[in-house]
Short mmCIF file of C-alpha atoms in Angstrom, two decimals:
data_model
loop_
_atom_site.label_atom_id
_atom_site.label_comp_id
_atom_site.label_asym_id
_atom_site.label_seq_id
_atom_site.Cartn_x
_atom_site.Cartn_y
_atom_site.Cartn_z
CA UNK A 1 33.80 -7.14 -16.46
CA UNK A 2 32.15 -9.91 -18.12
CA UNK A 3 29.08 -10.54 -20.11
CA UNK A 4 28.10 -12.94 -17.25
CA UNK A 5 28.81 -10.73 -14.69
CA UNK A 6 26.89 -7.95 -16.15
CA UNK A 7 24.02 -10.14 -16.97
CA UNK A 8 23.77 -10.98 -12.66
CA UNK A 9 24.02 -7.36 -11.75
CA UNK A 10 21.25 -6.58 -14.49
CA UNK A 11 19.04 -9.31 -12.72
CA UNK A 12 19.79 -8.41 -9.21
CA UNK A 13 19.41 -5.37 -9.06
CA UNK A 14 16.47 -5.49 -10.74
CA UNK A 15 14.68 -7.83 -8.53
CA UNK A 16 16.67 -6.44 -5.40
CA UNK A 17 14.17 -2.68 -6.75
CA UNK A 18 11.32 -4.69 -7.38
CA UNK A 19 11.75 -6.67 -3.22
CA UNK A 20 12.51 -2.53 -2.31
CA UNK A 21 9.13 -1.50 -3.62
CA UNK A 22 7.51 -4.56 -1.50
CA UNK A 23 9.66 -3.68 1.64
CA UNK A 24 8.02 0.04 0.93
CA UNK A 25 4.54 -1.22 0.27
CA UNK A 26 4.44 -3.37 3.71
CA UNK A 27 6.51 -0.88 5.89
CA UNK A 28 3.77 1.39 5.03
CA UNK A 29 0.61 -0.98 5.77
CA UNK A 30 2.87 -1.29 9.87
CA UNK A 31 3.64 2.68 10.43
CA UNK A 32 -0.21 2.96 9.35
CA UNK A 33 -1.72 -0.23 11.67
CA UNK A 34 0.14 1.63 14.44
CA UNK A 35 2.38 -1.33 14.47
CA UNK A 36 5.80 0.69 14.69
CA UNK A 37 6.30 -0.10 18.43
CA UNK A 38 4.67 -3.19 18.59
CA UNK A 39 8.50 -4.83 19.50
CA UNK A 40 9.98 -2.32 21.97
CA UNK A 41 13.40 -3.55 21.80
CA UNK A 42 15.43 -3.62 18.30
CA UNK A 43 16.68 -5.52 16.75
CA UNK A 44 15.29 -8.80 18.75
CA UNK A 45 11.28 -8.61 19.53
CA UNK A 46 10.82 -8.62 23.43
CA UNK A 47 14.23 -10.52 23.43
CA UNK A 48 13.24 -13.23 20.92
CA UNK A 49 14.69 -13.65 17.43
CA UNK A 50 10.71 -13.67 16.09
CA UNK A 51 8.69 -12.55 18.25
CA UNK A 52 6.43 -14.58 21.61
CA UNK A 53 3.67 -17.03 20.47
CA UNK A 54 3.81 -19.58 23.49
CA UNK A 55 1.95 -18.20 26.68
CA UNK A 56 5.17 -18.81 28.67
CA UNK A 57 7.32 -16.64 26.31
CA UNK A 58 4.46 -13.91 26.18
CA UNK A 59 3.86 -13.66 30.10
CA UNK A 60 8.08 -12.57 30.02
CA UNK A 61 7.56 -10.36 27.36
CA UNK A 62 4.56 -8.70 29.34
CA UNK A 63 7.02 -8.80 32.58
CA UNK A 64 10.28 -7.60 30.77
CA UNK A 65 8.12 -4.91 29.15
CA UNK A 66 4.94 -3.92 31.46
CA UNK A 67 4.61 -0.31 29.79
CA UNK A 68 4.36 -2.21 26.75
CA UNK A 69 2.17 -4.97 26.70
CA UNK A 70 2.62 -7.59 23.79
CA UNK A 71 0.43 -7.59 21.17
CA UNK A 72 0.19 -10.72 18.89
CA UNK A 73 -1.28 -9.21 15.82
CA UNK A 74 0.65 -6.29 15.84
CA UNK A 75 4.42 -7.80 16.72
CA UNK A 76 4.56 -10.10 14.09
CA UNK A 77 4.64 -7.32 11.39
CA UNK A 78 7.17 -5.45 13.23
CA UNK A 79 9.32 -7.94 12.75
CA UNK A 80 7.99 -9.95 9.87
CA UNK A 81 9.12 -6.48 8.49
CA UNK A 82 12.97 -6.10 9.93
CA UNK A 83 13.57 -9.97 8.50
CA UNK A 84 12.38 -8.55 4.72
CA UNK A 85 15.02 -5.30 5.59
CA UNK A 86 17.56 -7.64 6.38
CA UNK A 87 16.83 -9.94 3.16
CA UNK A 88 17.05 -6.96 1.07
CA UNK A 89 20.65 -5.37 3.42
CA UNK A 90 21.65 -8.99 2.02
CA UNK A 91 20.64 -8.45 -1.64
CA UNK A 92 22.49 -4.68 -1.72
CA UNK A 93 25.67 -6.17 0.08
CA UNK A 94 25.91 -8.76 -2.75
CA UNK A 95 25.12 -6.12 -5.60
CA UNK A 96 27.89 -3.87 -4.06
CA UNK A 97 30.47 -7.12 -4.51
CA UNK A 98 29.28 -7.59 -7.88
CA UNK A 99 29.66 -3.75 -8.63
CA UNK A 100 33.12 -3.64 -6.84
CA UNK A 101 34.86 -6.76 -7.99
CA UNK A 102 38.31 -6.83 -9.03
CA UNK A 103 38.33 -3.19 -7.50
CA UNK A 104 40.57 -4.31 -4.62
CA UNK A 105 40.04 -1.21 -2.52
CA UNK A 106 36.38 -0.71 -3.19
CA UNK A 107 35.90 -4.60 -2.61
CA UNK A 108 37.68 -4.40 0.51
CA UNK A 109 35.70 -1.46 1.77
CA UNK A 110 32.35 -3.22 0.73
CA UNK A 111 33.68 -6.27 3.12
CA UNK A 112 34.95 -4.23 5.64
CA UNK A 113 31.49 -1.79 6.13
CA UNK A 114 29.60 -5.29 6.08
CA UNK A 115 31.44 -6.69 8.99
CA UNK A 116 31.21 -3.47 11.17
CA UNK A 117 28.00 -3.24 10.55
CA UNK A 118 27.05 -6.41 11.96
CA UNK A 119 29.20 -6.14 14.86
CA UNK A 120 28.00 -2.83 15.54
CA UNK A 121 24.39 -4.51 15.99
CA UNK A 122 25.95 -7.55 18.15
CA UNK A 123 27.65 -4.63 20.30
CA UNK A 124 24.27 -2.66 20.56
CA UNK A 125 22.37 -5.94 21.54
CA UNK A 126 25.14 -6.19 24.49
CA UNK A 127 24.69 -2.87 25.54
CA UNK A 128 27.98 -1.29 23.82
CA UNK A 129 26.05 1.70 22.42
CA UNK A 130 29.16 4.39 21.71
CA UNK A 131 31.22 1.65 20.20
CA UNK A 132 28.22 0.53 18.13
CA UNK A 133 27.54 3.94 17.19
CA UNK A 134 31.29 4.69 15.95
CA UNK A 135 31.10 1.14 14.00
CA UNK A 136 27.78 1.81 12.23
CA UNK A 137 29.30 5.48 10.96
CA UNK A 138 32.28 3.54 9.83
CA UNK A 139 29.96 0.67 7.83
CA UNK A 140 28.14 3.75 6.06
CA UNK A 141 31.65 5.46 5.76
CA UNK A 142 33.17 2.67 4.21
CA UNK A 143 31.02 1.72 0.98
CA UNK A 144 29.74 5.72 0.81
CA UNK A 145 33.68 7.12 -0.13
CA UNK A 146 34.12 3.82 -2.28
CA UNK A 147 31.56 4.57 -4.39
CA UNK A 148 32.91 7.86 -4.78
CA UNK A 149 35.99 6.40 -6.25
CA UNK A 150 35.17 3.50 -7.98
CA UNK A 151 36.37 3.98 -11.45
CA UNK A 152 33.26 2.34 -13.47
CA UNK A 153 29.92 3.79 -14.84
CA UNK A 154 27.47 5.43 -12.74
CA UNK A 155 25.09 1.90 -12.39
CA UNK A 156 28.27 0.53 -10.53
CA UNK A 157 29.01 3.16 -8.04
CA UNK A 158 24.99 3.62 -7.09
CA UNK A 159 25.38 -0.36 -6.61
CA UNK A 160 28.12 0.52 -4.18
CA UNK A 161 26.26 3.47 -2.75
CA UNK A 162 22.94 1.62 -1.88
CA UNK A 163 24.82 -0.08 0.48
CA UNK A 164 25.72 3.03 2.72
CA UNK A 165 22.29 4.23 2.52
CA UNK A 166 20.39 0.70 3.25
CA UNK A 167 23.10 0.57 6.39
CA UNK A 168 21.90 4.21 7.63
CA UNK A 169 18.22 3.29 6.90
CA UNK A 170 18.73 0.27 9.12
CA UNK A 171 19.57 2.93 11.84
CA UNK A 172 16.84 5.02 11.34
CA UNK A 173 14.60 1.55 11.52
CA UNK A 174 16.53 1.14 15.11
CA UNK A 175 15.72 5.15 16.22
CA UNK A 176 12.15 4.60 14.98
CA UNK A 177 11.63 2.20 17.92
CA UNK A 178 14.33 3.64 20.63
CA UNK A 179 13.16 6.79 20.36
CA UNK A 180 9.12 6.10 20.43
CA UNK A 181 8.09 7.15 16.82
CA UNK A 182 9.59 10.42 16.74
CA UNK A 183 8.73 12.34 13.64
CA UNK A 184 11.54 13.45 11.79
CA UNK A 185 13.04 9.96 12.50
CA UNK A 186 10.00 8.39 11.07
CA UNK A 187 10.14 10.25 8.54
CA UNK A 188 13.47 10.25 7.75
CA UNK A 189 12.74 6.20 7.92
CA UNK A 190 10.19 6.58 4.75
CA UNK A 191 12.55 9.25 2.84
CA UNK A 192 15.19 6.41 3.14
CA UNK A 193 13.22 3.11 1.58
CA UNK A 194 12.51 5.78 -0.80
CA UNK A 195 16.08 6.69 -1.76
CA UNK A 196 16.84 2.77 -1.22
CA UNK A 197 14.25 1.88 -3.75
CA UNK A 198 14.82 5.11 -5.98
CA UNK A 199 18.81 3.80 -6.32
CA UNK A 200 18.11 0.32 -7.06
CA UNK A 201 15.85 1.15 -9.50
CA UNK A 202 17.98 3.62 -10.82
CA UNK A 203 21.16 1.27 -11.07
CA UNK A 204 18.47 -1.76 -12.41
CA UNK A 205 16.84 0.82 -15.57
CA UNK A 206 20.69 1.71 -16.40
CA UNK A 207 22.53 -1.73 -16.52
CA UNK A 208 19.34 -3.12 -18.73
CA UNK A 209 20.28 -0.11 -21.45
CA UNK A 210 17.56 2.09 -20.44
CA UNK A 211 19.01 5.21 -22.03
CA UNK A 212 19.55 7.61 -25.53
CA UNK A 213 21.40 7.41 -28.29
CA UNK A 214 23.23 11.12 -28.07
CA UNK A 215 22.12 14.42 -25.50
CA UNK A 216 18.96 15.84 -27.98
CA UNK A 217 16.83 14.99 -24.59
CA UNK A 218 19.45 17.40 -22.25
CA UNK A 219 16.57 20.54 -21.72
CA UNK A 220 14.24 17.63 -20.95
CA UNK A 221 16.27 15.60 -18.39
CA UNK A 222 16.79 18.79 -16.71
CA UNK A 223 12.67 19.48 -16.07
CA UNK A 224 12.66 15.67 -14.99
CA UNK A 225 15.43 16.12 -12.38
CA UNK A 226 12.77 19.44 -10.89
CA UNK A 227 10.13 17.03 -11.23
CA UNK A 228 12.19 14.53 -8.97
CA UNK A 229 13.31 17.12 -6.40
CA UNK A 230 9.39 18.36 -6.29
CA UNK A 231 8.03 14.69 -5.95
CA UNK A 232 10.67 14.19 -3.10
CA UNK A 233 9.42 17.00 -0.99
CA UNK A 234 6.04 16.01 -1.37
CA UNK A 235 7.18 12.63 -0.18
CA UNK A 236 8.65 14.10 3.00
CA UNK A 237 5.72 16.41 3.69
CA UNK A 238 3.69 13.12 3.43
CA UNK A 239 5.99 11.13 5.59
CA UNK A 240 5.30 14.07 8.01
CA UNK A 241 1.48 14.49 7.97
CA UNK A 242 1.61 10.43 8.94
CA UNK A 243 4.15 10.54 11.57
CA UNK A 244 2.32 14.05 13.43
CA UNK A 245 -1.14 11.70 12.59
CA UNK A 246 -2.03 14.66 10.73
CA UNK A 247 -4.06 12.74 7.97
CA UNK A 248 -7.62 13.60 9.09
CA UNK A 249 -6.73 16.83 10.75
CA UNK A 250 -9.44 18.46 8.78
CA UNK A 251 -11.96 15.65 9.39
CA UNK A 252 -13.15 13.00 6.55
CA UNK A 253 -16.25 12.73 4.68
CA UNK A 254 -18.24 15.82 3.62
CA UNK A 255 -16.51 19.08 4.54
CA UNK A 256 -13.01 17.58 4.73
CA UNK A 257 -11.81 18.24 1.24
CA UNK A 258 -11.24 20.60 -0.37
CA UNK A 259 -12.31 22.49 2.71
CA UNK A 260 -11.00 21.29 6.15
CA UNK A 261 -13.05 20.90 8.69
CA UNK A 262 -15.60 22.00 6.90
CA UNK A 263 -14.04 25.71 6.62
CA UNK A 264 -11.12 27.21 3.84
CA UNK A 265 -8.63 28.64 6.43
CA UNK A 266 -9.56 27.11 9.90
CA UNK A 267 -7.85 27.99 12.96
CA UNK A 268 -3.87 26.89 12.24
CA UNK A 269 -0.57 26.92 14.26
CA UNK A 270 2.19 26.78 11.31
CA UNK A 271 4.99 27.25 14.01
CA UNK A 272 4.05 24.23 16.34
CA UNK A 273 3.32 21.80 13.56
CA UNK A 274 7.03 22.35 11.69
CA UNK A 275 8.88 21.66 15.02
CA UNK A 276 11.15 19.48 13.89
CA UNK A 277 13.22 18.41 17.39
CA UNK A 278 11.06 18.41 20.33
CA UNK A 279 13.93 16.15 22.54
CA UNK A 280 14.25 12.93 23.88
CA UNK A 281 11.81 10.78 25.67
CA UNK A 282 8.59 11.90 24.56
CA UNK A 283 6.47 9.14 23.21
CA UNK A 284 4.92 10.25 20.03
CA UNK A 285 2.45 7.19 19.25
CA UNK A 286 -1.04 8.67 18.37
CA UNK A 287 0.58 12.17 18.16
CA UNK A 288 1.66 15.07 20.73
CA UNK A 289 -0.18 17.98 18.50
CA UNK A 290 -2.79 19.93 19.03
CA UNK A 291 -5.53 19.80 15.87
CA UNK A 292 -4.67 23.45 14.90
CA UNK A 293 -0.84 22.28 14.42
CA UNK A 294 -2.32 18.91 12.45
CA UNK A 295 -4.34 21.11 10.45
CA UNK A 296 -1.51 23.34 9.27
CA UNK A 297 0.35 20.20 8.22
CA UNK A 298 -2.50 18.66 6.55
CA UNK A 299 -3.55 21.78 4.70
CA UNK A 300 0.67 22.17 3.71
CA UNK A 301 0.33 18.99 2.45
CA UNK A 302 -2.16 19.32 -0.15
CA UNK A 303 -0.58 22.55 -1.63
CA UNK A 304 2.55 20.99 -2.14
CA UNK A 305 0.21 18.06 -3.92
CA UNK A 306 -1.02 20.81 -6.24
CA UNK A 307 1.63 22.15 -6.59
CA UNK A 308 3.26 19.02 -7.92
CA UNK A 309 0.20 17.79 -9.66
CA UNK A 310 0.46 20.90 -11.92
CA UNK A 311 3.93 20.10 -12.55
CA UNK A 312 4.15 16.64 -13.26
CA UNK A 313 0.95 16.78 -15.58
CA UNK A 314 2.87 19.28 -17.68
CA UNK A 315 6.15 17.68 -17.80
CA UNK A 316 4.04 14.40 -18.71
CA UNK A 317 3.24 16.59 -21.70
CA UNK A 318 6.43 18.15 -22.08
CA UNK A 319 8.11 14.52 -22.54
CA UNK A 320 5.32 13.14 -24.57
CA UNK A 321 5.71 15.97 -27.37
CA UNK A 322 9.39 15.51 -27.08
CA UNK A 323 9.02 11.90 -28.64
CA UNK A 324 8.66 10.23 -24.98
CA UNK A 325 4.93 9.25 -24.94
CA UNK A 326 4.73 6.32 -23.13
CA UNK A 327 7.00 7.71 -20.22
CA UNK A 328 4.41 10.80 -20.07
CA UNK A 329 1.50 8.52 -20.16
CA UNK A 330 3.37 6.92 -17.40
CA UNK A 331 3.88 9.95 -15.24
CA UNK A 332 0.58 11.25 -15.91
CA UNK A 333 -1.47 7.81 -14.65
CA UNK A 334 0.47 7.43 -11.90
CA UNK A 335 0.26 11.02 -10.89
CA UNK A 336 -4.00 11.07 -11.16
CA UNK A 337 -3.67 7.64 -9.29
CA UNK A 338 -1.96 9.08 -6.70
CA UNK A 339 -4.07 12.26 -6.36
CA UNK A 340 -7.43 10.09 -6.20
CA UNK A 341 -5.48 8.02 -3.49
CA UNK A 342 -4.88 10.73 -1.28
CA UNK A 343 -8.51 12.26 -2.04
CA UNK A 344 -10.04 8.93 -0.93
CA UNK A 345 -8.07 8.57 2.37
CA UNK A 346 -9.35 11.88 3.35
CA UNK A 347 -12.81 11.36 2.29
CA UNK A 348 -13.23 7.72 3.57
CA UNK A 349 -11.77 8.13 6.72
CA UNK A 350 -8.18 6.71 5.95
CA UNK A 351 -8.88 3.28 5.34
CA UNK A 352 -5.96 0.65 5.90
CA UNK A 353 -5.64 -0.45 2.13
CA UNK A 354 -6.23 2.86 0.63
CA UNK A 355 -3.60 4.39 2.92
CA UNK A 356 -0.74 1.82 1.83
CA UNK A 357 -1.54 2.37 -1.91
CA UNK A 358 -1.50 5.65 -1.73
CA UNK A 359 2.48 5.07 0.04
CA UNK A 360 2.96 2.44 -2.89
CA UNK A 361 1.92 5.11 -5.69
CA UNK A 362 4.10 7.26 -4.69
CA UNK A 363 6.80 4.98 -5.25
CA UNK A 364 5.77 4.47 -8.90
CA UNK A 365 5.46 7.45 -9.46
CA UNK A 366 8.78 7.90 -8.73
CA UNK A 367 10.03 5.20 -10.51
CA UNK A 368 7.76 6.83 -13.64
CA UNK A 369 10.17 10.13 -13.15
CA UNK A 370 13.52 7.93 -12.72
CA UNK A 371 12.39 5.79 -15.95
CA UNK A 372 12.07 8.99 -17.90
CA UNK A 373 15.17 10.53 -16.81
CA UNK A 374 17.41 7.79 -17.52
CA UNK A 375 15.73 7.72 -20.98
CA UNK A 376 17.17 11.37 -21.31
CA UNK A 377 20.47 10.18 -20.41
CA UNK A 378 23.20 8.67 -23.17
CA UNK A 379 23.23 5.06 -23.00
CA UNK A 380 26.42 5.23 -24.16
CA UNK A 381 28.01 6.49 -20.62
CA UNK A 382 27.02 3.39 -18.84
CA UNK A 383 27.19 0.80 -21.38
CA UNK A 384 30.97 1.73 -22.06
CA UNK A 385 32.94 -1.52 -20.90
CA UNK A 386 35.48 -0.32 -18.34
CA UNK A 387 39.31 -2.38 -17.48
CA UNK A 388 38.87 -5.06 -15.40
CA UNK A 389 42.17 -4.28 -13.54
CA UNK A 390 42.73 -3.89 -9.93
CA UNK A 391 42.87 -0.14 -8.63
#
């Protein structure tokens, strides 16, 4: 591959993680404005490419949709939203032709998933929801096996496999709304802009040379990957305190933390609030949980935060002795943001701004971990130039 080649994969994929953390950031500030199913149809908003701002166009959407009536300030982020998940589908598709070029069989699956995804979306706009289905498992088929055996550095295949997993995530964005907010769904959604983000970044911090010289960091990467895996299920148990509207299960202002409700083991119901399929057709919007199933979620919630916390703050100790200070200082200001974040939305009630910073820290905190484990890995392995002859 080429100098200039390389040097366009460097750049996109950088700015394709830095768009990711954005897309993150404002899919965040809808879920939390209660905007999710402010377009009931997907992928069109009450039929219309953008969404109804004449009042002929909104009296059919209020017709067309009566149990849903359209609201102005609420639809446009909905969609506002899918456009800036399409812009970035487009930014991965291109990254995974740049990462698959002169690979004839990886290129051709990159091409091929592209096209059945987007006539698996023309089918499901038509009605065609089995053949759609079987199209969009073959578009995350497709670029998911090629990645697997494209024959280049690990930067190049994660190019290749951001594409499967920005195709699925565009699925879950489509079950979000079909199947009215349903929790593991939702988040599933936010554990997928995650990984999205989490892999471009990734793929961005290894083609710019992010890396080591030989393996003295190996015992290190391996208490990064933990930290990783740790910060992941803390992200999940987040995504599901918001999507069970579990966040001021044990009230907010004085009383709420570190007690909840005012108490240090109020009435719970563990069982009701880990339910994780509760079947179809229930709309979930506000919640369907008693407060004794919130308040088991919320109070899981914060002891997988300290648990974390305590952690994190030693591995940002653990890499800063090993030579890696300003990737612990990193990990360690991130991580006390993050904790102060989540303190504040209990204690002020879960303002709108506070909530969506506190969905954007976690993200840097991830990308703090990421940054610090591909530090631990051998530069070497990735900047190796590869043959440039078909497979």
């Amino acid at each position: 591959m080429s100098p200039r080649m390389k040097g366009w994969l460097r750049w996109l994929a950088a700015f394709a993680a830095l768009f990711a953390f954005g897309l993150v950031m404002f899919g965040a500030f809808v879920r939390l404005s209660n905007a999710g199913l402010s377009c009931p149809d997907w992928p069109t908003c009450y039929g219309q490419v953008t969404w109804p701002q004449h009042a002929q166009a909104v009296a059919h959407a209020d017709a067309s949709f009566p149990d849903r009536p359209y609201e102005a300030h609420k639809a446009w982020r909905e969609q506002v939203h899918r456009f800036l998940a399409g812009t970035l589908g487009v930014m991965v598709l291109v990254l995974a032709l740049l990462a698959s070029w002169r690979r004839r069989r990886a290129l051709a699956a990159v091409v091929a998933g592209a096209v059945f995804a987007a006539v698996g979306v023309g089918m499901y706009m038509h009605g065609e929801h089995l053949w759609s289905s079987a199209l969009a498992a073959c578009a995350i088929a497709l670029p998911l096996f090629a990645s697997l055996g494209l024959h280049r550095p690990g930067a190049w295949k994660i190019s290749v496999f951001a594409l499967a997993v920005i195709i699925f995530q565009a699925m879950l964005g489509m079950w979000t709304v079909t199947l009215l907010l349903k929790p593991v769904v939702v988040t599933s959604h936010l554990l997928g802009g995650m990984t999205t983000f989490g892999l471009l970044a990734w793929a961005a911090l290894r083609f710019a040379g992010v890396g080591a010289a030989d393996n003295g960091l190996a015992s290190l990467r391996k208490l990064v990957v933990i930290g990783v895996v740790l910060l992941a299920c803390q992200i999940a148990l987040g995504g599901w305190t918001s999507a069970n509207y579990a966040a001021l299960a044990c009230g907010y202002g004085p009383g709420s933390f570190p007690e909840c409700l005012g108490q240090w083991m109020p009435a719970t119901d563990f069982k009701q609030g880990f339910i994780l399929w509760r079947g179809i057709g229930v709309n979930y919007e506000g919640g369907v949980l008693d407060l004794p199933a919130r308040s088991a979620i919320q109070l899981v919630h914060r002891l997988g935060a300290l648990v974390v916390f305590c952690y994190l703050a030693w591995l940002s100790f653990k890499a800063s002795r090993q030579g890696l200070r300003g990737f612990g200082i990193a990990i360690a200001v991130t991580l006390v943001c993050q904790v102060l974040l989540g303190i504040s939305n209990v204690h002020f009630g879960l303002p709108l701004p506070v909530a969506t910073a506190h969905n954007g820290m976690a993200a840097l905190l991830l990308f703090a971990l990421l940054a610090t484990l591909a530090r631990t890995q051998r530069r070497a392995a990735v900047a190796a130039d590869e043959p440039v002859r078909g497979d």
